[in-house]
CSV table of C-alpha atoms in Angstrom, one decimal:
chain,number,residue,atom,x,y,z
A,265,UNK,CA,0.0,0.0,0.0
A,266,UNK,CA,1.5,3.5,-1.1
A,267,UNK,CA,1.9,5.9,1.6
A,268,UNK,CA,1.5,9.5,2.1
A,269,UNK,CA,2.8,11.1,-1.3
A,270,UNK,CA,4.3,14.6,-1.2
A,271,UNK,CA,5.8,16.3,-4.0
A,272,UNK,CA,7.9,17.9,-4.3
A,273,UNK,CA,10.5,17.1,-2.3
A,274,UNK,CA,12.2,20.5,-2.3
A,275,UNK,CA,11.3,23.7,-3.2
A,276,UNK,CA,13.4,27.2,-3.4
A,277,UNK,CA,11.5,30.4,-4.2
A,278,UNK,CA,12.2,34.3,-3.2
A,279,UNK,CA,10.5,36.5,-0.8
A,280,UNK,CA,6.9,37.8,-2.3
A,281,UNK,CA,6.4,34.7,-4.5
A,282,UNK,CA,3.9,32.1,-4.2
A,283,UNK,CA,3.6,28.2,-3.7
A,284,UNK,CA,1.3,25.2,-4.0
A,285,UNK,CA,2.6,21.7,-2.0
A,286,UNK,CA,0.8,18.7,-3.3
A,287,UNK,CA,-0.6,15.8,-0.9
A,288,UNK,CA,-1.6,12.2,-2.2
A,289,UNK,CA,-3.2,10.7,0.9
A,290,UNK,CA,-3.1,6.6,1.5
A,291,UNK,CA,-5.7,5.2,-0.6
A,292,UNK,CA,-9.1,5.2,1.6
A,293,UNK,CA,-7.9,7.8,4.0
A,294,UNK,CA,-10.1,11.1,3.8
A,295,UNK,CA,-8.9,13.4,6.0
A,296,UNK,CA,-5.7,15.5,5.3
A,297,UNK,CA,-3.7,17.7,7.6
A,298,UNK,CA,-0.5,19.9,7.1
A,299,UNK,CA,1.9,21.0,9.4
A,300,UNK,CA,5.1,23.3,9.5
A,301,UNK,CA,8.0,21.9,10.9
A,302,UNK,CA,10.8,24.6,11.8
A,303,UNK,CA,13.5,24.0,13.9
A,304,UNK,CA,12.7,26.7,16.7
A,305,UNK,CA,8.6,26.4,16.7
A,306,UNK,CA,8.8,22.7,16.6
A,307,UNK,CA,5.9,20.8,14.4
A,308,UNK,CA,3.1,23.3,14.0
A,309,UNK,CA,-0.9,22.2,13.0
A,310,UNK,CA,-1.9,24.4,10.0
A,311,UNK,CA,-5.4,22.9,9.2
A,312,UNK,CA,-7.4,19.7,8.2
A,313,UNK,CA,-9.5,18.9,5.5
A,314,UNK,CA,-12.4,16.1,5.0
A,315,UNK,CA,-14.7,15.8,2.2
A,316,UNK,CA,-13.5,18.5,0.4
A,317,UNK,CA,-14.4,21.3,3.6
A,318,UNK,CA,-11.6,22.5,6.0
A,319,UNK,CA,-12.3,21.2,10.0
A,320,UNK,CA,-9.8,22.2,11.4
A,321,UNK,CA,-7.6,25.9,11.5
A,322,UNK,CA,-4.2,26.1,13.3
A,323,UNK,CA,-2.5,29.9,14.2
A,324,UNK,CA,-1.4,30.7,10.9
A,325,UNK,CA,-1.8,33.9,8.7
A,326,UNK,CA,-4.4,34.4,6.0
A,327,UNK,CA,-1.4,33.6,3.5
A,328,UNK,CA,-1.7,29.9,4.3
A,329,UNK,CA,-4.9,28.3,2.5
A,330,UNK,CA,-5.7,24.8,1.6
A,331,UNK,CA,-8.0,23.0,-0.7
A,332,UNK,CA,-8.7,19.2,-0.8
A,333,UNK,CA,-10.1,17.7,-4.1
A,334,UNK,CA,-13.0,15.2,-4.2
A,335,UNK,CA,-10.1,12.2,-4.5
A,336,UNK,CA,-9.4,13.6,-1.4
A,337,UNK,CA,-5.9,14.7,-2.4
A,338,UNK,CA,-5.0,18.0,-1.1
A,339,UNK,CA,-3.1,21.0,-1.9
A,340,UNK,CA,-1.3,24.3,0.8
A,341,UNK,CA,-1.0,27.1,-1.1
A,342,UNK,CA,1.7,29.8,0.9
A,343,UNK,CA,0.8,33.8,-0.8
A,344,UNK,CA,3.9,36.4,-0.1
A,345,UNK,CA,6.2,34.4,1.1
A,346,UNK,CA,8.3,35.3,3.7
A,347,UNK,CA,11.8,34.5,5.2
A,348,UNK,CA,10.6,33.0,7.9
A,349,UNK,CA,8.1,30.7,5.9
A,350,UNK,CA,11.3,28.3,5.2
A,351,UNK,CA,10.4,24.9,6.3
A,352,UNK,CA,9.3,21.4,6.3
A,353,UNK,CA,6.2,21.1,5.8
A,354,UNK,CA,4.7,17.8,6.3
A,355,UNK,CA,1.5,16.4,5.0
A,356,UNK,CA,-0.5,13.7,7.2
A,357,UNK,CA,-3.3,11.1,6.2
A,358,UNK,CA,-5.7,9.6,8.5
A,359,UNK,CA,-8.9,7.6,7.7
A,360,UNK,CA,-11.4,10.3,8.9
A,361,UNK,CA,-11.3,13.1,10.5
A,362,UNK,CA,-11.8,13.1,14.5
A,363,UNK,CA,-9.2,13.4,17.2
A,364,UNK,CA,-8.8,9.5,18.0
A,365,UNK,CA,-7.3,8.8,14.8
A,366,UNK,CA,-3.1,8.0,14.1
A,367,UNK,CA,-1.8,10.3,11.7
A,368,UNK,CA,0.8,8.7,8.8
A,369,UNK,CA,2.9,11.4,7.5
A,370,UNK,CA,4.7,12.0,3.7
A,371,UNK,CA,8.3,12.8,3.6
A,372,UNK,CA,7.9,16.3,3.5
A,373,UNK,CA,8.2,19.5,1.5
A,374,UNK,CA,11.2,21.1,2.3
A,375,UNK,CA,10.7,24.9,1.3
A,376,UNK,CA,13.7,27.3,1.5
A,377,UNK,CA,12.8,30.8,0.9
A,378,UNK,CA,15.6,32.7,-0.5
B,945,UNK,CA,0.4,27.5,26.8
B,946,UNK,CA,2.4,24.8,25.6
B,947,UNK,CA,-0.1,21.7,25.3
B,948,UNK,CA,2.8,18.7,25.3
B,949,UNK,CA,6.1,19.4,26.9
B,950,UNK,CA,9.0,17.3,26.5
B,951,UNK,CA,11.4,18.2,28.6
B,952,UNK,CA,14.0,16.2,27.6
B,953,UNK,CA,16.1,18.1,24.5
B,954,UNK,CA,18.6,15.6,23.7
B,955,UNK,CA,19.5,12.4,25.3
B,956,UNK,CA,22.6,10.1,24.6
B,957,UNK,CA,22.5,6.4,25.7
B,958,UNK,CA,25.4,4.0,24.8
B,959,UNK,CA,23.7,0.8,23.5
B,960,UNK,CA,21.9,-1.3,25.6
B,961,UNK,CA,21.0,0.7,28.3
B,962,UNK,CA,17.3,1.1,28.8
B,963,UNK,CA,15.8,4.7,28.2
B,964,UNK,CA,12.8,6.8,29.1
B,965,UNK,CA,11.2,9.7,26.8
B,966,UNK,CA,9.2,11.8,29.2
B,967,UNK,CA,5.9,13.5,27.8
B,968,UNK,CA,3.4,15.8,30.5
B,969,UNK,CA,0.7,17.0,28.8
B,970,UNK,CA,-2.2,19.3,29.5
B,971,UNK,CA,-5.9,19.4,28.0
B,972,UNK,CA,-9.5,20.4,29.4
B,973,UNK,CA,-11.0,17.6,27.4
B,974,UNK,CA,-12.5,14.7,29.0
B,975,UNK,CA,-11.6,12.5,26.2
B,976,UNK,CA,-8.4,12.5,24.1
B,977,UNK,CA,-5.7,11.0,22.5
B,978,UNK,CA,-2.2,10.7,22.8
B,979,UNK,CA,0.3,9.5,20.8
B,980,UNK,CA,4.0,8.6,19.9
B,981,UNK,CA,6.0,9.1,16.8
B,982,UNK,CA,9.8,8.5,16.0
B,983,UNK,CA,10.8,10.9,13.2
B,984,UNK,CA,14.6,9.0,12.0
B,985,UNK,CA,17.0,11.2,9.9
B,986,UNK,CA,15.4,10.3,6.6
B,987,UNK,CA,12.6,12.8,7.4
B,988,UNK,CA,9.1,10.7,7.9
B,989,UNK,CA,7.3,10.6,11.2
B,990,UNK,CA,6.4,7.1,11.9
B,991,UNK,CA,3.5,6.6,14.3
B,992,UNK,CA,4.5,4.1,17.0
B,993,UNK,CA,1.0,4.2,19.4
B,994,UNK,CA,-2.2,5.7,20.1
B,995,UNK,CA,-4.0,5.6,23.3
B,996,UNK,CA,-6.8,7.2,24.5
B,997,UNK,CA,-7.6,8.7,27.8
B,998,UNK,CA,-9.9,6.2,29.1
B,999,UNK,CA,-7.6,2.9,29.6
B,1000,UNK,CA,-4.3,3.5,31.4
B,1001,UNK,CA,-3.1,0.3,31.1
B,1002,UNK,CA,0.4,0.4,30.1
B,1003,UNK,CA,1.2,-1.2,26.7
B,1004,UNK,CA,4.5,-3.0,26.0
B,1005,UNK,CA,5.6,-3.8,22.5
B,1006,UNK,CA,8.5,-5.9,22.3
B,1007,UNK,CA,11.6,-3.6,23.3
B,1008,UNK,CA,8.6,-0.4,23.6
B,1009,UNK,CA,6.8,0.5,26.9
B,1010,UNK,CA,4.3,2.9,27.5
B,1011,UNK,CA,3.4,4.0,30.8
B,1012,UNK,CA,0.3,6.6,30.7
B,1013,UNK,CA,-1.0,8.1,34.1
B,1014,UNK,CA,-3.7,10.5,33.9
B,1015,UNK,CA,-2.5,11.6,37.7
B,1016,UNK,CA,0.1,13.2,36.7
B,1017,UNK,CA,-0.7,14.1,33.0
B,1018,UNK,CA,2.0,12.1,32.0
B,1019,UNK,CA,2.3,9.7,29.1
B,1020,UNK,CA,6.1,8.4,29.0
B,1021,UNK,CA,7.8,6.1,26.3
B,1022,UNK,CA,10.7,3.7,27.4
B,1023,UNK,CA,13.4,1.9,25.2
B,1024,UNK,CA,14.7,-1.2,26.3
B,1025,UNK,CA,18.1,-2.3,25.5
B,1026,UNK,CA,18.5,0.5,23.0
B,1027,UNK,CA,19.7,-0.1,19.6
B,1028,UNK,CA,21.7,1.9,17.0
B,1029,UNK,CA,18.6,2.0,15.2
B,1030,UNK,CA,16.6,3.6,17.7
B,1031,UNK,CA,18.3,6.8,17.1
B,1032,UNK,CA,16.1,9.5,15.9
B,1033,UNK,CA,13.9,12.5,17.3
B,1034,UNK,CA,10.5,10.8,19.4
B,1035,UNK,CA,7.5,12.9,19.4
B,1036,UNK,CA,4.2,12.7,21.7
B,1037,UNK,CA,1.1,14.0,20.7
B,1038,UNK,CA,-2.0,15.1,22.0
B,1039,UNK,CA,-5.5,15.1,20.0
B,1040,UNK,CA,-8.4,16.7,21.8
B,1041,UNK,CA,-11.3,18.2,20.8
B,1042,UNK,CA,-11.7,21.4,22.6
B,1043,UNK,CA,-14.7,23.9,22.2
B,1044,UNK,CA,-15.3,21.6,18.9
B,1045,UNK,CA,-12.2,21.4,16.8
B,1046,UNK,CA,-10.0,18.8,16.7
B,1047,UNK,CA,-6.6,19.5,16.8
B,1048,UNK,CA,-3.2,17.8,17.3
B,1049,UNK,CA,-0.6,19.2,19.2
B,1050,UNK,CA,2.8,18.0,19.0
B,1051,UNK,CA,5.9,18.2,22.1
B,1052,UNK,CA,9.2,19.6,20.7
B,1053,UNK,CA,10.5,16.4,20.8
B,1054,UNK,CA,13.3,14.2,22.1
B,1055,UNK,CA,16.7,13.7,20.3
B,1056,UNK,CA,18.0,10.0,21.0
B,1057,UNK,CA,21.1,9.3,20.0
B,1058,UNK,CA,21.9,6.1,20.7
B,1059,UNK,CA,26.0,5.2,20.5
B,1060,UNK,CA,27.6,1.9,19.4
């Protein structure tokens, strides 16, 4: 069975510029969630999708949106990027949404923001 | 307020030895999840255990403990006989579902490095 898909694998852009990370959940699972992973904040929630309709919202700034897509894969889009934006950012899968459910991860996006 | 704290930066242990992660965590839900993940150099967090807040029995798998006691809000991890292969940054979780989101909140983790 594939695993959590992310692509792609690395990713340099310049301050001001735009992104889109792609997320191919496990086959069956239906709820998506991202997170940042920086060195100082630790691994950060950003939000959650099911069905196609965001559940869940971490802390983040408007700049950080989402969409999922009715094969449930899922897409972070990152507006005016910023210095600080540089990270991993890791995409999980989990059957459905709800809090009692394990979480498998991709390898990551690593973003470096020039 | 920092919902999972894992004290514990870095810890070294020469092969062998037996080693406790600690993970205190802090919630106003009634029912929630925690859980373990290793994240090895390559990158991808592997998820090692779920429990949920309602059985507190300790779970053992193989050369992995888990000892989860809702008196102290604590929810540690223990190696035993460490391996080279155990090296790698462990991460405790905490879902809950407070004032109806769900949300995951991850500790800062624990560096293991585990020597030869």
């Amino acid at each position: 069975k594939a695993g959590v898909t992310q692509t792609p694998r690395y990713l340099i852009k310049t301050r001001g510029q735009q992104v889109t990370l792609s997320c191919s959940p496990i086959s069956g699972h239906r709820s998506v969630s991202w997170y940042q992973q920086t060195p100082g904040q630790g691994l950060q929630f950003l939000f959650e999708y099911f069905s196609e309709t965001q559940r869940n919202k971490g802390n983040f700034p408007g700049r950080f949106s989402g969409r999922q897509f009715s094969n449930s894969r899922s897409e972070m889009n990152v507006s005016t990027l910023e210095l600080g934006d540089s990270a991993l950012y890791l995409c999980a899968s989990s059957l459905s949404a709800g809090s009692n459910q394990p979480q498998h991860f991709g390898d990551g996006t690593r973003l470096s923001i020039l | 307020a920092q919902k999972v704290t894992q004290a514990q930066t870095e810890i070294s242990v020469v092969e062998k030895e037996d080693v406790t992660l600690d993970c205190v965590y802090e919630t106003r839900d009634t029912t929630y999840y925690l859980f373990w993940y290793k994240q090895p150099p390559s990158g991808e967090l592997v998820f090692l255990i779920r429990r949920n807040s309602f059985d507190e029995q300790n779970e053992i798998s193989g050369r992995y403990s888990w000892n989860f006691q809702k008196s102290t809000s604590s929810f540690n991890f223990t190696i035993t006989a460490s391996q080279v292969v155990d090296s790698a940054v462990y991460f405790c979780a905490l879902s809950d579902r407070v004032d109806n989101f769900n949300k995951f909140y991850f500790g800062s983790g624990t560096k293991l490095n585990v020597k030869p």
